[in-house]
Short mmCIF file of C-alpha atoms in Angstrom, two decimals:
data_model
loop_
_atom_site.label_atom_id
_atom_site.label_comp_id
_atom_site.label_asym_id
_atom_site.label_seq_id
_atom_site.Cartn_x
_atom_site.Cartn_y
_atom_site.Cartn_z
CA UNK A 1 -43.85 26.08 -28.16
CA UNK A 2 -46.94 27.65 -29.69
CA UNK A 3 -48.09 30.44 -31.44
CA UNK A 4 -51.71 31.14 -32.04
CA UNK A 5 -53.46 33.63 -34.36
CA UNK A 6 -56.63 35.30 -33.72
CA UNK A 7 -58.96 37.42 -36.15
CA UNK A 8 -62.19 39.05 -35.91
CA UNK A 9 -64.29 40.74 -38.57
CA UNK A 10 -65.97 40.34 -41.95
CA UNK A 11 -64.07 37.46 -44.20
CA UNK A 12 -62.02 36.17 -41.58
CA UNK A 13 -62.50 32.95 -42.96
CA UNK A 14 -60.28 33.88 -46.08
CA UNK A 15 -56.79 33.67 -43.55
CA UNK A 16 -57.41 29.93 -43.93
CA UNK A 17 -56.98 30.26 -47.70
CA UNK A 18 -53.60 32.30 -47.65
CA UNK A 19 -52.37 29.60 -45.04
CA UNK A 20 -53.39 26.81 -47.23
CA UNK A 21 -54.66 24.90 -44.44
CA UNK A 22 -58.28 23.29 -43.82
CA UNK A 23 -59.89 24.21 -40.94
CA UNK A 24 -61.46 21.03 -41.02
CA UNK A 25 -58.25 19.08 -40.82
CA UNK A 26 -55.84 18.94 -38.37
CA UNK A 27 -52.65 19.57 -39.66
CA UNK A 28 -49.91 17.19 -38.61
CA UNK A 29 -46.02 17.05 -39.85
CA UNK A 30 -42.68 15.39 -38.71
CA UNK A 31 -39.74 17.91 -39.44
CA UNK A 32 -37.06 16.22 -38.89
CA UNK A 33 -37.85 14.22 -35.81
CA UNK A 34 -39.78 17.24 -34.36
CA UNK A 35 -43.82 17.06 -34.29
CA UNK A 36 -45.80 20.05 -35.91
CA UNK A 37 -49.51 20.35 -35.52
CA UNK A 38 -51.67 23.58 -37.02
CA UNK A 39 -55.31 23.31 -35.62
CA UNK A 40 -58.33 25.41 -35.21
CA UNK A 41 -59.87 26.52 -32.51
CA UNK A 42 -62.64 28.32 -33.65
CA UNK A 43 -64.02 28.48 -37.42
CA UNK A 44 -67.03 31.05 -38.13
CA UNK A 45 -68.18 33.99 -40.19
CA UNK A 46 -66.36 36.62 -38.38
CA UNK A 47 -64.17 34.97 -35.66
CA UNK A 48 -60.97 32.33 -36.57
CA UNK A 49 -58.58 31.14 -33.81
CA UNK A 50 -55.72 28.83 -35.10
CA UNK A 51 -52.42 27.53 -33.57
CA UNK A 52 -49.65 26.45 -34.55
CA UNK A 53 -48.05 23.84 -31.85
CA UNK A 54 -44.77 22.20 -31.98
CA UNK A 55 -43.46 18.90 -29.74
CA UNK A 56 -39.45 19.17 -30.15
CA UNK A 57 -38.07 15.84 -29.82
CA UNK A 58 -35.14 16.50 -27.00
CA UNK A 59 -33.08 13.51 -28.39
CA UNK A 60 -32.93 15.08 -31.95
CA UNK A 61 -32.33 17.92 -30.88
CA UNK A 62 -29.01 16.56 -29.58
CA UNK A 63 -28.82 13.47 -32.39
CA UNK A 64 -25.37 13.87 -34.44
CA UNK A 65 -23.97 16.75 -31.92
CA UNK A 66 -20.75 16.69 -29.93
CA UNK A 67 -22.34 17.59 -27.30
CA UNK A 68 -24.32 14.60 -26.73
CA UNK A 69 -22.33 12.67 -24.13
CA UNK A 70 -20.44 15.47 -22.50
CA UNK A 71 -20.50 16.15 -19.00
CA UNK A 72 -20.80 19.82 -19.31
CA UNK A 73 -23.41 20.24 -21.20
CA UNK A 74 -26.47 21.43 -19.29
CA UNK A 75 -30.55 20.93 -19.35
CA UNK A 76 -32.19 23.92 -21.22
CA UNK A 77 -34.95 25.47 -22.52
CA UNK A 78 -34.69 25.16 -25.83
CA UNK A 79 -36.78 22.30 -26.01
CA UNK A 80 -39.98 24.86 -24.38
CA UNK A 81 -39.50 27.93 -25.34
CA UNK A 82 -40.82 29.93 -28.64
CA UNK A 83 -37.57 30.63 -30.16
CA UNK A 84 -35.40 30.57 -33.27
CA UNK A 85 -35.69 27.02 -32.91
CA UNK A 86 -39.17 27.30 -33.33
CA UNK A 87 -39.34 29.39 -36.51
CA UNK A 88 -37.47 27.17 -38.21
CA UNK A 89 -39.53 24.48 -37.62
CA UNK A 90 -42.61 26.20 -38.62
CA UNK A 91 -41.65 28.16 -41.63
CA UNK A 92 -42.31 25.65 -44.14
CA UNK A 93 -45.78 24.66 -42.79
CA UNK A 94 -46.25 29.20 -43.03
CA UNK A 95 -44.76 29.11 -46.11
CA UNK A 96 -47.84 30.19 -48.41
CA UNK A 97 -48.46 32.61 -46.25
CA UNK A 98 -45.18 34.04 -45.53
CA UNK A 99 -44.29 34.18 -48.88
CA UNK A 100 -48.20 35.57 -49.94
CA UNK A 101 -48.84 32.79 -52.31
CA UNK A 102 -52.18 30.90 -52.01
CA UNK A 103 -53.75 29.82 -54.82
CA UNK A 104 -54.60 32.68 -57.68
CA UNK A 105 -58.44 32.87 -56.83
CA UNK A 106 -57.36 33.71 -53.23
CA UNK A 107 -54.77 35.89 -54.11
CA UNK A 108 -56.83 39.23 -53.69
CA UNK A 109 -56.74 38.80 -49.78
CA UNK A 110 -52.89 38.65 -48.88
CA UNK A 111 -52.87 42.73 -48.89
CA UNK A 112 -55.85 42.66 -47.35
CA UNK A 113 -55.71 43.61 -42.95
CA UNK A 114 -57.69 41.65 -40.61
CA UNK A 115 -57.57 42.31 -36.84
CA UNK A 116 -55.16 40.19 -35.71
CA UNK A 117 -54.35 39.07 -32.27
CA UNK A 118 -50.99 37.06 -32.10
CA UNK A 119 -50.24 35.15 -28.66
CA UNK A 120 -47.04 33.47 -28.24
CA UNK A 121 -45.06 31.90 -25.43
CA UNK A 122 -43.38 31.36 -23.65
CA UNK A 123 -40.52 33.63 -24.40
CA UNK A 124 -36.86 33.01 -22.59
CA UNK A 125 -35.24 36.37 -23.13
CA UNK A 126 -32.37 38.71 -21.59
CA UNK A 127 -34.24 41.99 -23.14
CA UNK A 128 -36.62 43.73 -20.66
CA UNK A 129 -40.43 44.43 -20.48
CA UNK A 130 -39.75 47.66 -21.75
CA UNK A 131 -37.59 46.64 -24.67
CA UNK A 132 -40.00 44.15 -25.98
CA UNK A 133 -42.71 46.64 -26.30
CA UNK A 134 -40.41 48.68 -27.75
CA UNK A 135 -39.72 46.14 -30.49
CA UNK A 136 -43.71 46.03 -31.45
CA UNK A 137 -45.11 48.80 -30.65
CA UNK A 138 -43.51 50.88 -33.00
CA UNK A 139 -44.79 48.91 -36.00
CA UNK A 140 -48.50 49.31 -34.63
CA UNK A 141 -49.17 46.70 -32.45
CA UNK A 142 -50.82 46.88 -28.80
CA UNK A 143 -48.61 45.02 -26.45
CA UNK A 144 -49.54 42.58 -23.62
CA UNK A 145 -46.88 40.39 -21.43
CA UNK A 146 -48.39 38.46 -18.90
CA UNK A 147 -45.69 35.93 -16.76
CA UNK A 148 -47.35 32.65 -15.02
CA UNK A 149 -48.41 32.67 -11.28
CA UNK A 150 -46.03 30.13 -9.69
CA UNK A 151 -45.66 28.40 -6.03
CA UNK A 152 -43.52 26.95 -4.86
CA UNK A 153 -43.03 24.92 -1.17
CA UNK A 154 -40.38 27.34 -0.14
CA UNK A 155 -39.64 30.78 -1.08
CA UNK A 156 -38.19 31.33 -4.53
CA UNK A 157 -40.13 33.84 -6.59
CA UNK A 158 -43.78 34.07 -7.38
CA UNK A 159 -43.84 34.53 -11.00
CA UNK A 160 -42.05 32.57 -13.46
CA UNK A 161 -38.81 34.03 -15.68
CA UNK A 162 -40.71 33.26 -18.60
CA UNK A 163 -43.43 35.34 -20.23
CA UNK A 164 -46.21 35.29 -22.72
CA UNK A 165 -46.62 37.97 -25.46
CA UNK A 166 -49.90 38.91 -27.42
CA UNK A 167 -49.50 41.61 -29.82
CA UNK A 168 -52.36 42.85 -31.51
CA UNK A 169 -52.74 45.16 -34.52
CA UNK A 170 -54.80 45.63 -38.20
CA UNK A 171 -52.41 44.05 -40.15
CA UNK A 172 -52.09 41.33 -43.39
CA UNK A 173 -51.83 38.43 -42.21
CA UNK A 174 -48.48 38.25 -44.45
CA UNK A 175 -46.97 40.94 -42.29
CA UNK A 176 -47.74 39.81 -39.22
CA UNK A 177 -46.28 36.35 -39.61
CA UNK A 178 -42.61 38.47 -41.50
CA UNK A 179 -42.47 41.01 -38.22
CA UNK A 180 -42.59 37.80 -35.68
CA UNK A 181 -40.03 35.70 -37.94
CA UNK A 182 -37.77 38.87 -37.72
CA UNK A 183 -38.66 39.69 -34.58
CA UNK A 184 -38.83 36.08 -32.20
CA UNK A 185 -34.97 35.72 -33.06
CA UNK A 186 -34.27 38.89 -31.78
CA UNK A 187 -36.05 38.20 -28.64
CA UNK A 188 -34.16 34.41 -28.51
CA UNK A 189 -31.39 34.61 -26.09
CA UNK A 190 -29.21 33.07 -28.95
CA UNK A 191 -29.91 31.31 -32.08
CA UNK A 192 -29.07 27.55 -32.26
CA UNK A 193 -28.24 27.56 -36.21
CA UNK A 194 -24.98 28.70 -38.15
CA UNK A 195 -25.70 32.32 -39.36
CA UNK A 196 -24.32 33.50 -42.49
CA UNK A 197 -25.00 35.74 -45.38
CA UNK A 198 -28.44 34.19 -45.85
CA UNK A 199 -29.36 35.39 -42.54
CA UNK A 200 -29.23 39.36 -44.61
CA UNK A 201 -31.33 37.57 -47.62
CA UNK A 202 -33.94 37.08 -44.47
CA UNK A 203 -33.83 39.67 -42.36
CA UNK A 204 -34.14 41.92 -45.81
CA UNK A 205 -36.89 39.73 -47.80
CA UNK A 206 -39.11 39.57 -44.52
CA UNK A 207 -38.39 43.03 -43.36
CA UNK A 208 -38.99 45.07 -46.47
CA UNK A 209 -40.94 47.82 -46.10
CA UNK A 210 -40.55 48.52 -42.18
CA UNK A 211 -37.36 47.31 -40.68
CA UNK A 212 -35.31 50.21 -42.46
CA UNK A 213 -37.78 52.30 -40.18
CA UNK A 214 -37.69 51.01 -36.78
CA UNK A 215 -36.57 52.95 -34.02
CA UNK A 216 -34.93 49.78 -32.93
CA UNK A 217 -33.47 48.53 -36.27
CA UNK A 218 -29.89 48.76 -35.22
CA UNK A 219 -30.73 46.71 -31.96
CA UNK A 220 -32.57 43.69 -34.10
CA UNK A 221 -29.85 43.85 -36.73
CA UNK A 222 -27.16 42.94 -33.46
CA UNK A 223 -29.45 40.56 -32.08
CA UNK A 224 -30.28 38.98 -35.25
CA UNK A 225 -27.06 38.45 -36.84
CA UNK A 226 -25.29 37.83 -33.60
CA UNK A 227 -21.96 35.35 -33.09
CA UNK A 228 -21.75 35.88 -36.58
CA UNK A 229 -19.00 39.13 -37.88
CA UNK A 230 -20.95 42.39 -36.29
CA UNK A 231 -22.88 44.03 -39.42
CA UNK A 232 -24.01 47.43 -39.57
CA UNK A 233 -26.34 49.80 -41.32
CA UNK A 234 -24.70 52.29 -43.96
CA UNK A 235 -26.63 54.33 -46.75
CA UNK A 236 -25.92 53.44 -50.29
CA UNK A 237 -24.70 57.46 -51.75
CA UNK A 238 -25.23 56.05 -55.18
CA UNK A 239 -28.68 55.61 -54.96
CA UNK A 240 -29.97 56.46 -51.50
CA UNK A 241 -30.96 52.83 -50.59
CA UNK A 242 -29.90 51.21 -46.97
CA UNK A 243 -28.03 48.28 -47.73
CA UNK A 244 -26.08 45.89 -44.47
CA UNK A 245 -22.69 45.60 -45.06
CA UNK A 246 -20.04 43.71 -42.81
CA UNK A 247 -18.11 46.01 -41.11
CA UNK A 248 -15.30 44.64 -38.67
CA UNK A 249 -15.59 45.57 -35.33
CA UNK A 250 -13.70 44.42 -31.85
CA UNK A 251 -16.02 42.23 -29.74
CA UNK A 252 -15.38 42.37 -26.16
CA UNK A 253 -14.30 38.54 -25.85
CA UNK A 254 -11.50 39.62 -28.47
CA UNK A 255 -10.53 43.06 -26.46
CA UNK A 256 -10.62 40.40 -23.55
CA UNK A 257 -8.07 38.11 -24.98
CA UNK A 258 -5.76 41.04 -26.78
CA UNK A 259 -6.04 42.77 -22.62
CA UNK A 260 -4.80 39.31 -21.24
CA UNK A 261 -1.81 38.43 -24.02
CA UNK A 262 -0.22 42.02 -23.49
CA UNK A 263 -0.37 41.32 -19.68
CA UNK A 264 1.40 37.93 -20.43
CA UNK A 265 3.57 39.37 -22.83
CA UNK A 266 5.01 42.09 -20.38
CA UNK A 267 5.35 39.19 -17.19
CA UNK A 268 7.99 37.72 -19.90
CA UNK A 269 6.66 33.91 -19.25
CA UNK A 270 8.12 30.65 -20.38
CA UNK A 271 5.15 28.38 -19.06
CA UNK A 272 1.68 29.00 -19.30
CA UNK A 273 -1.36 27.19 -18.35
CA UNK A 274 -4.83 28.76 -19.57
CA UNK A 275 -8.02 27.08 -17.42
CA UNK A 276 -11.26 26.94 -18.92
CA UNK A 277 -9.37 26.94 -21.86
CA UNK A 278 -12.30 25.97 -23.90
CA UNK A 279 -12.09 25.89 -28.11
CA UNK A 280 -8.98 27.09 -27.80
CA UNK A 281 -9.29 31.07 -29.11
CA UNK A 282 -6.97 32.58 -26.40
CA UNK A 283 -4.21 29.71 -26.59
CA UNK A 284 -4.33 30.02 -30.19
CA UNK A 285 -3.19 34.00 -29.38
CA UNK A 286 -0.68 32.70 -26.34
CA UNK A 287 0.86 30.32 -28.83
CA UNK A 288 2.77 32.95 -30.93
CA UNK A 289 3.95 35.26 -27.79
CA UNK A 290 7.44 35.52 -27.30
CA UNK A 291 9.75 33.93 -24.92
CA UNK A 292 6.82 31.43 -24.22
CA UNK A 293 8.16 28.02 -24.59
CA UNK A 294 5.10 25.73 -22.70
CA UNK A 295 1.33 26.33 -22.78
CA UNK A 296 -0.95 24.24 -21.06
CA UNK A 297 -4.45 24.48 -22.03
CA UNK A 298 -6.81 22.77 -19.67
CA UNK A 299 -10.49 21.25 -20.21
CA UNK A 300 -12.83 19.36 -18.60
CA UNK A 301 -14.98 19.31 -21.97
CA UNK A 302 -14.13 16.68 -24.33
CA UNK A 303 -15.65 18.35 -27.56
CA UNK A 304 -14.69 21.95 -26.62
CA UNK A 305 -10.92 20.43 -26.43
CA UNK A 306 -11.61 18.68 -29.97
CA UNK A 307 -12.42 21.99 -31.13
CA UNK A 308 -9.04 23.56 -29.69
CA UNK A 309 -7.06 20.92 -31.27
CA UNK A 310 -8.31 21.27 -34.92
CA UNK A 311 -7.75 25.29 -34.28
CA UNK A 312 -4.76 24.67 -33.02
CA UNK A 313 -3.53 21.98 -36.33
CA UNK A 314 -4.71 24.72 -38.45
CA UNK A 315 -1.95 27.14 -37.01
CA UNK A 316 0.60 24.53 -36.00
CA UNK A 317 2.82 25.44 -38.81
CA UNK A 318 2.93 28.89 -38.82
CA UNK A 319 6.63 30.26 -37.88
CA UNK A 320 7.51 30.68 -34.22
CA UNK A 321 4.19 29.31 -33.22
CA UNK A 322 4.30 27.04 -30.00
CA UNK A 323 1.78 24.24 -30.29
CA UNK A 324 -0.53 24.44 -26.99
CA UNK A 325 -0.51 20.73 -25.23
CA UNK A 326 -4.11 19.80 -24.37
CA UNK A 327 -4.71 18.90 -20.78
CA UNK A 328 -8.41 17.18 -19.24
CA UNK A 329 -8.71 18.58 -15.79
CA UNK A 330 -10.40 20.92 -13.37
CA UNK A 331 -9.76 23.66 -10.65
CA UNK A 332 -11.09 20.86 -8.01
CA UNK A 333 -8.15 18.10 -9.22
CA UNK A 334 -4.99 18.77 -8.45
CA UNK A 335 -2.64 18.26 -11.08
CA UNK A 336 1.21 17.63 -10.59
CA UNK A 337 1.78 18.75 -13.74
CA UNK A 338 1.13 22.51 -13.52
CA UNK A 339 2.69 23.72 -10.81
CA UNK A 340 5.54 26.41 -10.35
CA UNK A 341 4.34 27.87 -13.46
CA UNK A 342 4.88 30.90 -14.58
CA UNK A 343 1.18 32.51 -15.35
CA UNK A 344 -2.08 30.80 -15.02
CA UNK A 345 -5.12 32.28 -16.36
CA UNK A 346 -8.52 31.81 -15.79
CA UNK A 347 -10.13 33.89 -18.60
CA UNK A 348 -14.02 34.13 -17.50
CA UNK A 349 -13.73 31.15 -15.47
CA UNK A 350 -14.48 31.34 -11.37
CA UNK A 351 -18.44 33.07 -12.77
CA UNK A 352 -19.48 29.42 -13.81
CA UNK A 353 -18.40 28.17 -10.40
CA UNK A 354 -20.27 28.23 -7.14
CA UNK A 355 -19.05 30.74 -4.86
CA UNK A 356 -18.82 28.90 -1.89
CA UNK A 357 -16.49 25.82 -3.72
CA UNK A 358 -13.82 29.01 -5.26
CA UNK A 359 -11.94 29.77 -2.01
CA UNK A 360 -10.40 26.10 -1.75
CA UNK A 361 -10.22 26.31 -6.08
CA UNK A 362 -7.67 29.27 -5.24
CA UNK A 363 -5.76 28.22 -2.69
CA UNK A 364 -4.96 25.03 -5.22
CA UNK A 365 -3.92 27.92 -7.52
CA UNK A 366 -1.93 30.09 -5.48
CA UNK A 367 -0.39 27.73 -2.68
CA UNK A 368 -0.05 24.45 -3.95
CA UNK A 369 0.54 25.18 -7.61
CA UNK A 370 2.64 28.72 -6.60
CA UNK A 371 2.38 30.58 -9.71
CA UNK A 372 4.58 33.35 -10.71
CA UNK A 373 1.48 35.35 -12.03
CA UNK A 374 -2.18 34.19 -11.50
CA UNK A 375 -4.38 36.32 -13.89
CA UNK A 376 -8.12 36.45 -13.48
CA UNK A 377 -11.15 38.09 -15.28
CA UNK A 378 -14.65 38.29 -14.99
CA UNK A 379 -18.27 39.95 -15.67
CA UNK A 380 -18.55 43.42 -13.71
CA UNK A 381 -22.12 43.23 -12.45
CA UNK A 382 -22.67 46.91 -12.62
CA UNK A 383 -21.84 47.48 -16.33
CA UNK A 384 -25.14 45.05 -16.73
CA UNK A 385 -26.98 48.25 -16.36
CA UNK A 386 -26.23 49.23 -19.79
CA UNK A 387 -27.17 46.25 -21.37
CA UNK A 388 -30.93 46.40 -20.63
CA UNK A 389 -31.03 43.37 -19.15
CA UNK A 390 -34.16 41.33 -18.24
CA UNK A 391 -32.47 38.87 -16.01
CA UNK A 392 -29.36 40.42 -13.48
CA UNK A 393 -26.81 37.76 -15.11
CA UNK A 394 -25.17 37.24 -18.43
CA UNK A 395 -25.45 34.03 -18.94
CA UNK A 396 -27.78 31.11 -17.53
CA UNK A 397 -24.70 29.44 -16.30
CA UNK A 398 -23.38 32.15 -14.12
CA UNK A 399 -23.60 31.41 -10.67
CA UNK A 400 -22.96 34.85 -9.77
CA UNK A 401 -21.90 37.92 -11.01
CA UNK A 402 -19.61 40.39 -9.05
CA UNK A 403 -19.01 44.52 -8.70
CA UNK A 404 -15.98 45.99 -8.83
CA UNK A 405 -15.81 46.33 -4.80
CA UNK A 406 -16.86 42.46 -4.24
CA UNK A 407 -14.42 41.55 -6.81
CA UNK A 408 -11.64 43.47 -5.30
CA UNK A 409 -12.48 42.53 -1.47
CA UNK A 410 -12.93 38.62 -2.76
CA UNK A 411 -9.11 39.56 -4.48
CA UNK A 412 -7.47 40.74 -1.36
CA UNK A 413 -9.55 37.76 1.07
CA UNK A 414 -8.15 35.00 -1.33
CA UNK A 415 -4.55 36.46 -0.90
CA UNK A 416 -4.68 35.66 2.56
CA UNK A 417 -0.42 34.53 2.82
CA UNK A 418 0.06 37.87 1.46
CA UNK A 419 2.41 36.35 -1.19
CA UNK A 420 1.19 38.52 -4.15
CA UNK A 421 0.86 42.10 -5.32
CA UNK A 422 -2.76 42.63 -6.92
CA UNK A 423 -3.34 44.79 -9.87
CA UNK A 424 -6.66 45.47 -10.72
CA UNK A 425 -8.02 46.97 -14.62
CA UNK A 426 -10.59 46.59 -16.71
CA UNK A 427 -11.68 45.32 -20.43
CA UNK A 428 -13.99 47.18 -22.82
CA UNK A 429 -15.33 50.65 -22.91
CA UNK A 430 -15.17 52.37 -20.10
CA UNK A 431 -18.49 54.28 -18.51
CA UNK A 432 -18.47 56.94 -15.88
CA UNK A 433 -20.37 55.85 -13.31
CA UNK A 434 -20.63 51.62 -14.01
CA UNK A 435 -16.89 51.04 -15.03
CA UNK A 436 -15.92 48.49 -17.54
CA UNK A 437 -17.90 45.63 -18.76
CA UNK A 438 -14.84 42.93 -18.01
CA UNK A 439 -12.90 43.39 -14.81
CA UNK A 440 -9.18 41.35 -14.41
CA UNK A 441 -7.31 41.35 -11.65
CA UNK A 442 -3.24 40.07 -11.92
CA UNK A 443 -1.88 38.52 -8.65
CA UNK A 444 1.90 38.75 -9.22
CA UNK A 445 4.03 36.89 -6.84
CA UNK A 446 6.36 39.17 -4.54
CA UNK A 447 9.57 38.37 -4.98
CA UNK A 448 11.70 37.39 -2.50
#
């Protein structure tokens, strides 16, 4: 992770003033197990180069974390990439400067607008080419993104998923450094910290003055306060100021679960066994459905299922609520336990699996275990269109992601005895031409 800041012109030398640092000095701080160095590359009258590096320590970044010993929990790039991760490291070394308080003698330059040049990388990000100029450009920067040349021994792809970004632009060096702590977030596939109302303070304190005016303000507000309650933008009528307030909206993983318990609902189950159950959320919802008398919520992770079971003691003793009994299994173990059910559902489940190990995962579902409903959803690959999307999938652990015609020929080939009827819909807003963003198919046994 690094981010280096070039400047050319008369008084350069004054940026090392407002970022309280030496030139002569290297800079070097633990935060919190993680290693931060601020150096400089070049020093004179009218050129300055200095970066800011960072050496994550991979163990603390798991230290104290569930997640540490579980089997499903995957090698990333969080430890590499410039991300959320890395602002928050570096923000207190840039404090001074993000905040425009050097010492009073110096004071005079933090309004004053150097030629910057600001290179960071690399960048890990879902948004597009396109989309991160967007994101710049409109605040007066020139933008460059440049991916490394890679080769491999056998073909894969020539140039690397990740990319490099240098912005340049006449700016304070106060401004640059708010727009990229607003603006590296946004470009993080997700951020690794609890976001609350704090994360408004931020976004607010660092983007006075130009956020309010970005073409793409709504877009960074999503990104930025994402997995948190979606906010949006609304004008203050008393005095004409824009102000974020949290405004309730339905996020597709909640129009996902509210499509899949009125399906359940109108099959009239007594048994139920949700796969991939995870934290819990959609058992939670199955738990207070009518007529249902058993749900089975299977696992394989041990601290998503410890997650589900304090959700699950929260709710416990509500009225008429039916306490979901927490299984540890897989698709690829069969299990005694949950067969002649009457729905299973694997709520975006078979994506995370390799295609060619699903087709002997289903016929554990349908012919050994003989459901009375088998209920099945998934990402449709076309409605990715809309999203703007660098990358073609989701989600770094998809190992594929289907159209609506693959998903309904994969359907009807994995019904093969011909023992169910299938019903195919959709979840989310509908478009025209690229269909809903969720697809579900039902396989309801036939009766006899």
């Amino acid at each position: 992770m690094q981010l280096t800041i070039q400047a050319s012109g008369d008084n350069v030398q004054a940026i090392s003033y407002l970022l309280a640092k030496n030139p002569n000095n290297l800079y070097e701080r633990n935060h919190k197990g993680h290693l931060v160095r601020i150096f400089y590359s070049k020093f004179t009258e009218t050129e300055l180069e200095v970066t800011i590096f960072v050496t994550p320590d991979p163990i603390e970044l798991l230290k104290n974390n569930s997640n540490s010993y579980d089997i499903t929990h995957y090698i990333n790039d969080r430890e590499f990439a410039v991300s959320s991760i890395f602002c928050s490291f570096i923000r207190s070394a840039l404090g001074t400067a993000l905040n425009g308080q050097p010492k009073e003698e110096h004071l005079k330059w933090v309004n004053h607008p150097f030629s910057f040049n600001f290179e960071f990388g690399p960048v890990v990000s879902s948004l597009s080419d396109e989309k991160l100029m967007n994101l710049f450009e409109p605040i007066g920067y020139e933008v460059t993104i440049s991916r490394p040349e890679i080769e491999y021994s056998f073909p894969i792809k020539t140039k690397s998923s990740a990319r490099y970004l240098s912005i340049k632009g006449m700016k304070t060096l106060q401004e640059g450094l708010r727009h990229l702590f607003v603006l590296i977030p946004v470009i993080d596939n997700y951020k690794h910290y609890f976001i609350d109302e704090k994360e408004i303070e931020k976004l607010e304190r660092y983007g006075e003055g130009w956020l309010d005016l970005h073409p793409l303000r709504d877009l960074i507000y999503r990104q930025a306060l994402r997995f948190k309650e979606i906010y949006s933008l609304v004008e203050n009528s008393s005095n004409d100021e824009k102000k974020v307030e949290p405004v309730k909206k339905v996020r597709l993983n909640e129009l996902r679960y509210e499509k899949i318990v009125n399906a359940v609902s109108q099959l009239k189950p007594r048994s139920v066994v949700d796969f991939g159950s995870g934290e819990g959320k959609l058992s939670v919802q199955l738990g207070f459905v009518e007529g249902i008398t058993e749900i089975l919520a299977v696992e394989p992770s041990e601290s998503a299922s410890l997650k589900a079971l304090e959700r699950f003691n929260k709710v416990k003793n509500k009225e008429k609520f039916v306490i979901p009994e927490l299984l540890w299994g897989s698709l690829f173990y069969y299990d005694e336990r949950l067969k002649d059910k009457d729905v299973i559902i694997l709520c975006e489940v078979i994506e995370h699996i390799d295609e060619s190990r699903l087709p002997k995962a289903m016929d554990t579902l349908l012919h050994d275990y003989q459901p009375g409903a088998l209920i099945i959803t998934t990402p449709n690959r076309e409605y990715n269109e809309l999203y703007d999307m660098e990358e073609h999938l989701r989600h770094n652990d998809h190992r594929f992601e289907w159209t609506r015609a693959e998903f309904r020929q994969w359907c009807t080939e994995r019904n093969h005895s011909n023992e169910y009827e299938l019903l195919f819909d959709g979840i989310g807003e509908e478009h025209p031409s690229h269909g809903f963003p969720t697809q579900m198919c039902i396989f309801k046994r036939k009766e006899d």
